[in-house]
PDB file of C-alpha atoms and ligand atoms in Angstrom:
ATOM      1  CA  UNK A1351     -28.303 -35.871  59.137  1.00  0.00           C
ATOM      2  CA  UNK A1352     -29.554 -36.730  62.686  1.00  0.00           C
ATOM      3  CA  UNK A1353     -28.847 -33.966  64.896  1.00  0.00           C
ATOM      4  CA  UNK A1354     -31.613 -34.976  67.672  1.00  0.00           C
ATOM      5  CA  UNK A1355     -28.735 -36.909  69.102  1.00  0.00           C
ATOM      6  CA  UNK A1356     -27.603 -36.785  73.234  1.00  0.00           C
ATOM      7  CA  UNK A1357     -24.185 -37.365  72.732  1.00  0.00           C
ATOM      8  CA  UNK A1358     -23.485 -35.115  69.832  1.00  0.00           C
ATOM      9  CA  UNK A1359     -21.877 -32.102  70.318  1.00  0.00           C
ATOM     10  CA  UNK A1360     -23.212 -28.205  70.986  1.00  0.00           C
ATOM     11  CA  UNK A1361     -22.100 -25.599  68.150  1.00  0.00           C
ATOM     12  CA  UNK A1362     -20.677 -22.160  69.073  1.00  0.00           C
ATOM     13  CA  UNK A1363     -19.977 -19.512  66.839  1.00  0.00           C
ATOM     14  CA  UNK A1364     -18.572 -15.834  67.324  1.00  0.00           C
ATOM     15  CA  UNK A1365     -17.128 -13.501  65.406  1.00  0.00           C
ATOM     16  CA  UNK A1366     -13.642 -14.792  66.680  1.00  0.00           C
ATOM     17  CA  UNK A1367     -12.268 -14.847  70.513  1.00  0.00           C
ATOM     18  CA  UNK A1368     -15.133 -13.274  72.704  1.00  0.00           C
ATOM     19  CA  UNK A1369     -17.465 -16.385  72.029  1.00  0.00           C
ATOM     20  CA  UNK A1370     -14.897 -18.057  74.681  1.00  0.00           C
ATOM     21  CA  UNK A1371     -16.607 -16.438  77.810  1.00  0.00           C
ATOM     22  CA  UNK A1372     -19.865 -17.788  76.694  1.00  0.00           C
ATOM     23  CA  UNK A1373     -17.925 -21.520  76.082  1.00  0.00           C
ATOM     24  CA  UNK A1374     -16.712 -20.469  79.794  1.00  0.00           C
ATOM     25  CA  UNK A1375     -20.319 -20.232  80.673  1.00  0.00           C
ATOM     26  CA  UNK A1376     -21.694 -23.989  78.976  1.00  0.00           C
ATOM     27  CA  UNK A1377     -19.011 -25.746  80.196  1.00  0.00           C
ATOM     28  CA  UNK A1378     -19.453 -24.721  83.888  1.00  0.00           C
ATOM     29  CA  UNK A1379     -23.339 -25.699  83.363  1.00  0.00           C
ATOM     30  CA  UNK A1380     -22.711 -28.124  80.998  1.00  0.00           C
ATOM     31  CA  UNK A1381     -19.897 -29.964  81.743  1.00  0.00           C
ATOM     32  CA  UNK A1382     -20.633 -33.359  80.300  1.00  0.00           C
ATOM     33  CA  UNK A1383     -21.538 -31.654  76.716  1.00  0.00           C
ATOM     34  CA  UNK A1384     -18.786 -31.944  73.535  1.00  0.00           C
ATOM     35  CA  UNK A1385     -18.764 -28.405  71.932  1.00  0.00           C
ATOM     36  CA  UNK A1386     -17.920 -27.418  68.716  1.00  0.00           C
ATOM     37  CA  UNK A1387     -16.447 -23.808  68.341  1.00  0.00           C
ATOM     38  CA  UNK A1388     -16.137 -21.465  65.524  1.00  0.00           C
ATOM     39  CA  UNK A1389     -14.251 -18.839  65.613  1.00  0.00           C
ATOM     40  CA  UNK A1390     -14.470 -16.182  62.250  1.00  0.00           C
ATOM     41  CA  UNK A1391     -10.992 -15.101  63.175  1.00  0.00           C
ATOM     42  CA  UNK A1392     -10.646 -13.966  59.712  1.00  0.00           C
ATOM     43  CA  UNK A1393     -13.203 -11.716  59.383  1.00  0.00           C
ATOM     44  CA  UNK A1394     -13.299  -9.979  62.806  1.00  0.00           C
ATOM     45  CA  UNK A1395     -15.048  -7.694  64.136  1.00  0.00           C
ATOM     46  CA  UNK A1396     -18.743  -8.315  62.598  1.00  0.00           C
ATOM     47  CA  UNK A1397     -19.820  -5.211  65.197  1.00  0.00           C
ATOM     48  CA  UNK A1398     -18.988  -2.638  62.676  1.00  0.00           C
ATOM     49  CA  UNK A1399     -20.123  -4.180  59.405  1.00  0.00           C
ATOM     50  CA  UNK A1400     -23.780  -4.104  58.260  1.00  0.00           C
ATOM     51  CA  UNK A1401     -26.818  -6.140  58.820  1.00  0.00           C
ATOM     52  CA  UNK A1402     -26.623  -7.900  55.159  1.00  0.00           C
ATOM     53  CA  UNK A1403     -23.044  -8.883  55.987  1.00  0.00           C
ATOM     54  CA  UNK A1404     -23.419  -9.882  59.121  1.00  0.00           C
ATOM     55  CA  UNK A1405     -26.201 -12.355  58.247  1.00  0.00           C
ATOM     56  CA  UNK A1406     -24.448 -13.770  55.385  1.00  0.00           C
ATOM     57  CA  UNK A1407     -21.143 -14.405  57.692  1.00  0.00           C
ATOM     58  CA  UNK A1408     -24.074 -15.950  59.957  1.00  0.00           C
ATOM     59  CA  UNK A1409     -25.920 -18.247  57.723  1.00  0.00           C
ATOM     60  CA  UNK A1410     -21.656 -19.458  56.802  1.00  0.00           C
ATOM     61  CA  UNK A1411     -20.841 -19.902  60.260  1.00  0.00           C
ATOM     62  CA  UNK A1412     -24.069 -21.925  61.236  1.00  0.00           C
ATOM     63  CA  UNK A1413     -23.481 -24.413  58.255  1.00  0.00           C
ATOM     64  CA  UNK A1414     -20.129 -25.060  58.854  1.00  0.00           C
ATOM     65  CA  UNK A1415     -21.243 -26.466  62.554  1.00  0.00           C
ATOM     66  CA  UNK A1416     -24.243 -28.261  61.198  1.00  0.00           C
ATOM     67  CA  UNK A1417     -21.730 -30.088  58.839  1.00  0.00           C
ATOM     68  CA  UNK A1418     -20.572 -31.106  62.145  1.00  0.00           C
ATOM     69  CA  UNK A1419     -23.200 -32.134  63.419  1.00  0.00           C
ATOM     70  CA  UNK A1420     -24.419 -30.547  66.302  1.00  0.00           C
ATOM     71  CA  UNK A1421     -27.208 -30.715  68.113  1.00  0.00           C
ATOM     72  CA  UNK A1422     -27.962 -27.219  68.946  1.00  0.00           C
ATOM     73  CA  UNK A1423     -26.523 -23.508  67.864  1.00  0.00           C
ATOM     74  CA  UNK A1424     -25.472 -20.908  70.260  1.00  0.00           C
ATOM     75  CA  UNK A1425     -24.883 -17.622  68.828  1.00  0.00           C
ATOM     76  CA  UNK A1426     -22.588 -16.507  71.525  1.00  0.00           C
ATOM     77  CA  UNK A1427     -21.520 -13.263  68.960  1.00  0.00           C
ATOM     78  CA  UNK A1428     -24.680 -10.691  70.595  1.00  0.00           C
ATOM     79  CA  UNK A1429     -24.365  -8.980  66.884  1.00  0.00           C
ATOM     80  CA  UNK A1430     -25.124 -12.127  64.962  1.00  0.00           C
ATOM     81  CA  UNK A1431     -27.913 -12.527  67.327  1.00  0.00           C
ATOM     82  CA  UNK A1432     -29.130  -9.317  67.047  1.00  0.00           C
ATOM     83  CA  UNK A1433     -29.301  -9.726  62.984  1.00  0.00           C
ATOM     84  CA  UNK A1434     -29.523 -12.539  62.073  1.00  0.00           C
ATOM     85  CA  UNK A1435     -31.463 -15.288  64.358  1.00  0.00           C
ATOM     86  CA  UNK A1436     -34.670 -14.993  62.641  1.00  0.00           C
ATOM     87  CA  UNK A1437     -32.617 -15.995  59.061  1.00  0.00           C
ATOM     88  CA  UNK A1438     -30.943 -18.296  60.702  1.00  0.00           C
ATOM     89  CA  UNK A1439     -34.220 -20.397  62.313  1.00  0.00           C
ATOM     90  CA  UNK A1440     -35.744 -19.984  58.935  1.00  0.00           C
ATOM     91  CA  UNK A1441     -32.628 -21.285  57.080  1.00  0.00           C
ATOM     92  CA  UNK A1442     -31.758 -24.580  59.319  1.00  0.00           C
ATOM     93  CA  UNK A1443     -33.783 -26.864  61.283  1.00  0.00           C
ATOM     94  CA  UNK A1444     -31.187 -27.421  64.380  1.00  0.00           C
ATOM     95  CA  UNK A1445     -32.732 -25.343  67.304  1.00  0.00           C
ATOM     96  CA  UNK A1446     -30.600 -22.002  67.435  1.00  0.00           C
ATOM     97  CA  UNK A1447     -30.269 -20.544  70.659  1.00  0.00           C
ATOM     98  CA  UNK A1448     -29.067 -16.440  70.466  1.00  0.00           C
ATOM     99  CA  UNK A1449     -27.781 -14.101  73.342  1.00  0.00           C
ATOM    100  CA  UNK A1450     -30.574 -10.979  73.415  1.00  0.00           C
ATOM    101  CA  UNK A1451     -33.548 -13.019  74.966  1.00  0.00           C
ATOM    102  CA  UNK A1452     -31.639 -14.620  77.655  1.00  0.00           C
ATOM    103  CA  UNK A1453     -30.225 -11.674  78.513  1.00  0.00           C
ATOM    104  CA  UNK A1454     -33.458  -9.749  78.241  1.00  0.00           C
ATOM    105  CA  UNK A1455     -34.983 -11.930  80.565  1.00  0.00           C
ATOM    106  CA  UNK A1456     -32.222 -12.302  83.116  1.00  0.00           C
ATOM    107  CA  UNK A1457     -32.353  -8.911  83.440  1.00  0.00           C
ATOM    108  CA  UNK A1458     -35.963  -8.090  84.205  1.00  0.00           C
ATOM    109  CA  UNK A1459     -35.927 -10.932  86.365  1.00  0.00           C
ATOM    110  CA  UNK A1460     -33.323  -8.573  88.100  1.00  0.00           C
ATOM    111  CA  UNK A1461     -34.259  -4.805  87.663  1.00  0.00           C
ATOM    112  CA  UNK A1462     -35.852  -3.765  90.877  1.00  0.00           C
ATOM    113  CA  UNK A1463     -37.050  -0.259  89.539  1.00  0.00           C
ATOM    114  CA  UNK A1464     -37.396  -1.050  85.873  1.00  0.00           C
ATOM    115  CA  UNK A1465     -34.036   0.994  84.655  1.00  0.00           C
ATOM    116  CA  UNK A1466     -32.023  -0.912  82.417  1.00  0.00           C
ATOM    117  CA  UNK A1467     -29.293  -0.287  80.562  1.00  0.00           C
ATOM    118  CA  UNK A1468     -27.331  -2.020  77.460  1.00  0.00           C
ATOM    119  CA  UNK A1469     -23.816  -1.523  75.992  1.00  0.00           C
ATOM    120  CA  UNK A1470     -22.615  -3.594  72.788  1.00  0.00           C
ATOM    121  CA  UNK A1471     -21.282  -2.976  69.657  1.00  0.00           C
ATOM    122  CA  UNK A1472     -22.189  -0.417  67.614  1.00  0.00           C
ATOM    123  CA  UNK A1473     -24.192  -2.726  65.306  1.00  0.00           C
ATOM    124  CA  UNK A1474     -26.318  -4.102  68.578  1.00  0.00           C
ATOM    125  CA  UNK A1475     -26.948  -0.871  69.777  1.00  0.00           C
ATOM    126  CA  UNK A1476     -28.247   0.777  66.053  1.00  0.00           C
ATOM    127  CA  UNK A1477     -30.258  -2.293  65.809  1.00  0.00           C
ATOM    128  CA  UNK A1478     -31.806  -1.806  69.600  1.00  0.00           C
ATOM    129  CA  UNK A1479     -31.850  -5.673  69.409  1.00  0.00           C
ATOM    130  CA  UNK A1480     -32.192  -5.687  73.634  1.00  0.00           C
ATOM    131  CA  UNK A1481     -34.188  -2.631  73.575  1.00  0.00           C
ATOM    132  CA  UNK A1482     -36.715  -3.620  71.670  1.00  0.00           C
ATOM    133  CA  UNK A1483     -36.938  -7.346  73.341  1.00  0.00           C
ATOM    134  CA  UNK A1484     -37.061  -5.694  76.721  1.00  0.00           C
ATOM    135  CA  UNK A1485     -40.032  -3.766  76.034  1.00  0.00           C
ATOM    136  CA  UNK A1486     -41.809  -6.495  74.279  1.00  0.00           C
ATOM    137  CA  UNK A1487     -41.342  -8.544  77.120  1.00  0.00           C
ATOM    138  CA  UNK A1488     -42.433  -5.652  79.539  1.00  0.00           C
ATOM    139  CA  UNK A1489     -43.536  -2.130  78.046  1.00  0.00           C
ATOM    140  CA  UNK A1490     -42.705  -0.613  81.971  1.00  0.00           C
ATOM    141  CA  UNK A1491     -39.120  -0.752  81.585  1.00  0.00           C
ATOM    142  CA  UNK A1492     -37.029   2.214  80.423  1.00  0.00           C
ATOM    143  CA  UNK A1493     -34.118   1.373  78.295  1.00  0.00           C
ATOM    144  CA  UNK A1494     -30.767   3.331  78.003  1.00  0.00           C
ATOM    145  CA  UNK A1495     -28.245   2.138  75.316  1.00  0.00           C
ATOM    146  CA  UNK A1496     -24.639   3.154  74.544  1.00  0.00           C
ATOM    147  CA  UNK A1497     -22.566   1.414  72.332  1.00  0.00           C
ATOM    148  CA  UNK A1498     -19.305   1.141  73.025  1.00  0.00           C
ATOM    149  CA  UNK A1499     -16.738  -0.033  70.503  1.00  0.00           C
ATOM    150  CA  UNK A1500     -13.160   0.604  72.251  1.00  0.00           C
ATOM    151  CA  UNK A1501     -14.241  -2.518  74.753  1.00  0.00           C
ATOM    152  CA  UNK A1502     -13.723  -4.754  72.026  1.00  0.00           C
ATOM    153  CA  UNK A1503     -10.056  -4.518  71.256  1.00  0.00           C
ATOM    154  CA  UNK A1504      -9.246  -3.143  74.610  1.00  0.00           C
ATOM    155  CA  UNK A1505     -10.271  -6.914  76.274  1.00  0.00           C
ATOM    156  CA  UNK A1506      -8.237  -9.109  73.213  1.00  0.00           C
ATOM    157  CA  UNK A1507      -5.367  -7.035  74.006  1.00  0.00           C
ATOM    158  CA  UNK A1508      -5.616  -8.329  77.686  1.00  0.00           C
ATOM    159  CA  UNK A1509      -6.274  -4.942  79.318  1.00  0.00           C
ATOM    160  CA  UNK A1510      -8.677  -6.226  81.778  1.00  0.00           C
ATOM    161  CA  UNK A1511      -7.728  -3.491  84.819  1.00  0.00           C
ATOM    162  CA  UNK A1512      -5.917  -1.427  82.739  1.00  0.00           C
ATOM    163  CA  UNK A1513      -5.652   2.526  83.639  1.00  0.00           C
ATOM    164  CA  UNK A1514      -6.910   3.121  79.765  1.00  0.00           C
ATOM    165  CA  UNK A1515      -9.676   0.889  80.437  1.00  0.00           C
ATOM    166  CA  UNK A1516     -11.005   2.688  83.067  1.00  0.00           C
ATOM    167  CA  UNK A1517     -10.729   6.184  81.873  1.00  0.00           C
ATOM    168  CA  UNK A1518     -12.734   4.976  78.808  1.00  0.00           C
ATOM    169  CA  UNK A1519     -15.225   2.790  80.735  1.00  0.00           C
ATOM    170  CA  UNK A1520     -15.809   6.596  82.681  1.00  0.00           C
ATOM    171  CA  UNK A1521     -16.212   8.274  79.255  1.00  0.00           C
ATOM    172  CA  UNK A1522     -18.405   5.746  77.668  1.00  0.00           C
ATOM    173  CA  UNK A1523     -20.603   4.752  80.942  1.00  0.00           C
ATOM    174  CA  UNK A1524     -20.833   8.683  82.457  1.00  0.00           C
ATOM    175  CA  UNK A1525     -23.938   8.982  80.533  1.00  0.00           C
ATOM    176  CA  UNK A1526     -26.120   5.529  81.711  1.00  0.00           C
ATOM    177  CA  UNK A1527     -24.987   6.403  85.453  1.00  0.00           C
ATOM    178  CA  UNK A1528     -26.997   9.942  85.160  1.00  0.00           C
ATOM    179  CA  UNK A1529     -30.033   7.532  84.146  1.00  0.00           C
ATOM    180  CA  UNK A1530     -30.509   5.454  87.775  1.00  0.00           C
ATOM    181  CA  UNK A1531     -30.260   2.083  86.196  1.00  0.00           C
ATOM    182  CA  UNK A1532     -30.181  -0.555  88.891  1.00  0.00           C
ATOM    183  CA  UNK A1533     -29.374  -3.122  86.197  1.00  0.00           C
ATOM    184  CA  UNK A1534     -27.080  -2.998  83.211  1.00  0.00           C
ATOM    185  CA  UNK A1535     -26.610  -6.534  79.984  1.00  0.00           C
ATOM    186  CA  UNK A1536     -23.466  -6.947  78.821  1.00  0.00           C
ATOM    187  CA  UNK A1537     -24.885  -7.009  75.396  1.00  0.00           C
ATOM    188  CA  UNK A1538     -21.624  -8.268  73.678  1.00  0.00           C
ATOM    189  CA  UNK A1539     -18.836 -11.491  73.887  1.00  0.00           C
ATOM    190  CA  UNK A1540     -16.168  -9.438  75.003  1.00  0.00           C
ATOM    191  CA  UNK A1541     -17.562  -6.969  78.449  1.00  0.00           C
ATOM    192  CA  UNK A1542     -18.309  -9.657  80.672  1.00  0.00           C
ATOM    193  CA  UNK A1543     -13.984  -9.619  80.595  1.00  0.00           C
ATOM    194  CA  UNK A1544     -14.617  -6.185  81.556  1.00  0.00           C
ATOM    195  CA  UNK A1545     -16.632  -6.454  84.470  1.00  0.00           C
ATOM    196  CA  UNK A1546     -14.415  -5.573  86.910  1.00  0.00           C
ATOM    197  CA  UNK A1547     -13.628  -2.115  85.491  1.00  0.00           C
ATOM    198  CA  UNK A1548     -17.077  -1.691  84.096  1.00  0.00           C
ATOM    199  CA  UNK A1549     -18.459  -2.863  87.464  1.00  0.00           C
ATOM    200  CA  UNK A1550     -16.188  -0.300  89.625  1.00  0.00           C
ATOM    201  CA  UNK A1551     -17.557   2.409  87.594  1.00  0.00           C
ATOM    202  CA  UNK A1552     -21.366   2.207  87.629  1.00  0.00           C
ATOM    203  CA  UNK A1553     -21.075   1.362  91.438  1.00  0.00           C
ATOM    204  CA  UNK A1554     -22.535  -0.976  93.917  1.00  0.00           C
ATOM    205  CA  UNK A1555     -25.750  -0.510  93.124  1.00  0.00           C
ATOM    206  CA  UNK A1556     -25.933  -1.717  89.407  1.00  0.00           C
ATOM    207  CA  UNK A1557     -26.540  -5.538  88.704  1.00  0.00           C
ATOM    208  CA  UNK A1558     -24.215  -6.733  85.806  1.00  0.00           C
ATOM    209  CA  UNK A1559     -25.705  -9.052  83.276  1.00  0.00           C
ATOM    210  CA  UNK A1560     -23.567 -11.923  81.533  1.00  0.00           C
ATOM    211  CA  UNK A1561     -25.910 -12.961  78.338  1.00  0.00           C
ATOM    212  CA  UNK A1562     -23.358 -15.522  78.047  1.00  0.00           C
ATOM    213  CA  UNK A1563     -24.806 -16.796  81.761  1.00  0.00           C
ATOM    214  CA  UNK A1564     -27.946 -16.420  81.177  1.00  0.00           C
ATOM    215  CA  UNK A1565     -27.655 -18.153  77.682  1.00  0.00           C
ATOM    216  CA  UNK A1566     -26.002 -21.185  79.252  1.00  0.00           C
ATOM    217  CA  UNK A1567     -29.188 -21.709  81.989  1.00  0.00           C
ATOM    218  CA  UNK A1568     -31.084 -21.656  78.702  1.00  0.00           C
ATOM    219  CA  UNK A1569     -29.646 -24.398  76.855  1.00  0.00           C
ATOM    220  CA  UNK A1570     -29.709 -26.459  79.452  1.00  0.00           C
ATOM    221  CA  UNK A1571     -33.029 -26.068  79.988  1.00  0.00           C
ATOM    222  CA  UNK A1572     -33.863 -26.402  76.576  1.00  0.00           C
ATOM    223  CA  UNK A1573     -31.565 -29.923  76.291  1.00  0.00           C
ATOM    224  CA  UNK A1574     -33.174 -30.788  79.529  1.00  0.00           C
ATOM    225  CA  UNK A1575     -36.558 -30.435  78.364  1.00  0.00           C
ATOM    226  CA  UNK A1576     -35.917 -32.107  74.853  1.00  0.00           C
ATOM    227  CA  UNK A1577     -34.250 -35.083  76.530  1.00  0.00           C
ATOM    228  CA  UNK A1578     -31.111 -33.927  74.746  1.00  0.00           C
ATOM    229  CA  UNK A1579     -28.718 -33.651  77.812  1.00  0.00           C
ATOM    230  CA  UNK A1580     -25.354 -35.638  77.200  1.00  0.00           C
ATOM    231  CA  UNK A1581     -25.424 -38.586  79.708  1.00  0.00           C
ATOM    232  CA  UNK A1582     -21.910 -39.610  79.503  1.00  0.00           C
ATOM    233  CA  UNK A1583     -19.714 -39.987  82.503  1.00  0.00           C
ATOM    234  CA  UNK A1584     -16.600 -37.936  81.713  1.00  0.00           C
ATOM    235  CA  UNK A1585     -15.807 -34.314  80.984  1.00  0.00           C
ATOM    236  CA  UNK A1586     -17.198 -33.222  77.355  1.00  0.00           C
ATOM    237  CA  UNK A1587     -14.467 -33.193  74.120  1.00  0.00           C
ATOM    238  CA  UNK A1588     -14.250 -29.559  72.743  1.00  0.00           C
ATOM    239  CA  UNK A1589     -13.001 -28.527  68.953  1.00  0.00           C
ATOM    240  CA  UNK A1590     -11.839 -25.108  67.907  1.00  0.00           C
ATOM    241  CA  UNK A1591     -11.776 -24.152  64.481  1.00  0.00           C
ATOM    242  CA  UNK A1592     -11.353 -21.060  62.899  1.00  0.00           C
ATOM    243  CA  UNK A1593     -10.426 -18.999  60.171  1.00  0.00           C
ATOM    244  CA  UNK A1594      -7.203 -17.421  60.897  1.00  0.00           C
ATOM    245  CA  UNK A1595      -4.458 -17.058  63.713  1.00  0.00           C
ATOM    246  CA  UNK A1596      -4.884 -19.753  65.363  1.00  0.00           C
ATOM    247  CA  UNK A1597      -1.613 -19.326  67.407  1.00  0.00           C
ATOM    248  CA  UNK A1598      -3.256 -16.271  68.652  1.00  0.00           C
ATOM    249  CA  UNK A1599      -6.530 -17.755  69.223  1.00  0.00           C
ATOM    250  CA  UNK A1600      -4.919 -20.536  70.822  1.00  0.00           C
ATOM    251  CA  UNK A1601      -3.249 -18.346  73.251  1.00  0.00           C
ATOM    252  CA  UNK A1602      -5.815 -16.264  74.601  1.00  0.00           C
ATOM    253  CA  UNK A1603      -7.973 -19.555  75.105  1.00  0.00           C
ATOM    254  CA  UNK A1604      -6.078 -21.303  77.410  1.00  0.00           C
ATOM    255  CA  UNK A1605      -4.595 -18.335  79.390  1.00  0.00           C
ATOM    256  CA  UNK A1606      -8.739 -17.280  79.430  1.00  0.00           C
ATOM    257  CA  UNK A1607      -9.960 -21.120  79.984  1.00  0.00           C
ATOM    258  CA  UNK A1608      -6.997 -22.077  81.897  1.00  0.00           C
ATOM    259  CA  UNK A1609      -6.344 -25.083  80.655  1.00  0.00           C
ATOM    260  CA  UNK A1610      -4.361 -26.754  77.666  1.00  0.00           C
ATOM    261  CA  UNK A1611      -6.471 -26.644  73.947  1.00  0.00           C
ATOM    262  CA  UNK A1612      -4.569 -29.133  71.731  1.00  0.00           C
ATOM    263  CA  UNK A1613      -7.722 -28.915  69.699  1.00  0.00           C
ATOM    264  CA  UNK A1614      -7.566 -26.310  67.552  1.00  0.00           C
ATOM    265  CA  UNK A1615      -7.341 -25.928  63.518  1.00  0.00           C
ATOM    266  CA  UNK A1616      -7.701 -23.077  61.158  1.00  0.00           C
ATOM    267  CA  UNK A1617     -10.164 -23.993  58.371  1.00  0.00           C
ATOM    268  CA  UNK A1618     -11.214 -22.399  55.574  1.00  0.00           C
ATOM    269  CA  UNK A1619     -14.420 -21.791  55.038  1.00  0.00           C
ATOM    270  CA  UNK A1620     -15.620 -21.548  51.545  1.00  0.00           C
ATOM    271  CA  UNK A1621     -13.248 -24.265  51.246  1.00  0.00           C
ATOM    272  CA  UNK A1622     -15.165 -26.514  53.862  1.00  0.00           C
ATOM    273  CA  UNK A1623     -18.706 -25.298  52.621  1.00  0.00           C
ATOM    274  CA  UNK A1624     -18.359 -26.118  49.120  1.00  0.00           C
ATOM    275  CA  UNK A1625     -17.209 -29.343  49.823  1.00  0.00           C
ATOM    276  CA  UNK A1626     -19.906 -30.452  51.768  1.00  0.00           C
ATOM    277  CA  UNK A1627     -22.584 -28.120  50.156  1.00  0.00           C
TER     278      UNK A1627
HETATM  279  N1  DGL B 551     -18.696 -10.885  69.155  1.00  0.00           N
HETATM  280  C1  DGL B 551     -19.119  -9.502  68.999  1.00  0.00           C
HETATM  281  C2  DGL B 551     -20.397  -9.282  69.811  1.00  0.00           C
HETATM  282  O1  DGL B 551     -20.671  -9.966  70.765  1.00  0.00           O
HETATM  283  C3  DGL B 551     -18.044  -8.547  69.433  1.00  0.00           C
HETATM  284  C4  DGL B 551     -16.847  -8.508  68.502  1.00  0.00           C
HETATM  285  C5  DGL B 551     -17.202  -8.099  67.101  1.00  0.00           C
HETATM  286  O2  DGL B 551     -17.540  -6.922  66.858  1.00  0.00           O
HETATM  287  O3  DGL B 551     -17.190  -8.955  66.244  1.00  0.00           O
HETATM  288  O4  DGL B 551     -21.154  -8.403  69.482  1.00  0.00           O
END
């Protein structure tokens, strides 16, 4: 299998839907590139379930997209990247690209007064996956995380501005404002769908940090520097599998993407991996 290819496509996977702000994020950098999404609709959310799980659902989802072909992984899920990367670069040889250091970095490229703060899942928070990157990349920064679980379903059941949004954004972010951050990662898929509400709250003064942004610069560096950038003249192809509801899945994507996704199938996946395995 050749995967050092320009014109093949980029893999995403997620734990389901939130992966689609960090698709948002490629395409608008990436316009040209064909991506490849997976979606583990089925077995949704992976923020709650342990590290050995998580990695296994991982190592599933990242063979699946090889069997595609792709040129290059993103782990847009932040708790697959906070558990399982390493596994995952051991395990394959297409280059994997996860959400904690490009968000790590973006971030203390932005911090003014070295205060930074983190909210994910409750899996990306127990595992300090930013904490600990921050402060290997710079041991001045202080680090406040808060997990914060109720984001999750609140943004799939569209309640972007919603007055229940907000009153739990003030219970859950209350704590990080007492801290004097000047910078705060949205350490998981689903807050940057958040940010208004979560950006009214902390105030003016706090810099919000996409991963999924800062994720997308990467890979196009990295394709840049690898010669790997797709050359072709018109708009990318995209796929969307994934493991269940894809009615639902297929909603939310192209009210969130804003445009038509005829391109979506449910698969399943032991089903596809022992077939090509
Ligand atoms: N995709 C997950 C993440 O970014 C959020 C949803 C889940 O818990 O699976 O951490």
């Amino acid at each position: 299998m050749n995967f050092m290819n320009k014109s093949n496509p980029i893999g995403v996977f997620d734990s389901g839907i939130g992966g689609l702000t960090v698709v948002k994020q490629l395409k608008q950098f990436l316009p040209k590139e064909n991506i490849v999404y997976f979606g583990d609709t089925a077995r949704v959310p992976y923020g709650t379930k342990s590290n050995s799980t998580v990695i296994e659902y991982a190592i599933q989802d990242a063979r699946f997209l090889i069997n595609k072909n792709v040129k290059l992984i993103v782990v847009a899920c932040n708790t697959a990247s906070s558990v399982a990367l390493d596994v995952l670069r051991e395990k394959f040889g297409v280059p994997i690209i996860g959400m904690i250091t490009p968000g790590a970095n973006l971030a203390l490229e932005k911090t003014k007064n070295n205060r930074i703060g983190v909210i994910g899942t409750e899996a990306t928070i127990s595992n300090a996956a930013y904490s600990k990157e921050l402060l290997k990349l710079n041991d001045k920064v202080k680090v406040y995380e808060k997990a914060c679980p109720l984001f999750v379903p609140l943004a799939e059941e569209g309640w972007l501005e919603h007055k229940a949004t907000k009153l739990i954004a003030k219970e859950y972010l209350s704590e990080l404002k007492e801290k004097n951050i000047d910078t705060l990662i949205l350490g998981c898929t689903h807050y940057p769908l958040l940010k208004n509400v979560i950006g009214e709250v902390m105030g003016e003064g706090v810099e919000l940090i996409d991963s999924g942004t800062a994720a997308a610069i990467v890979v196009e560096d990295y394709l840049r520097a690898k010669s790997l950038l797709n050359d072709s003249s018109v708009e990318g192809n995209d796929l969307f599998f994934v493991s269940d509801m894809p009615g639902k899945f297929k909603f939310i994507a192209e009210r969130f993407l804003g445009k038509k996704l005829p391109n979506i199938r449910k698969i399943d996946l032991d089903e596809e991996l022992s077939f090509k395995n």
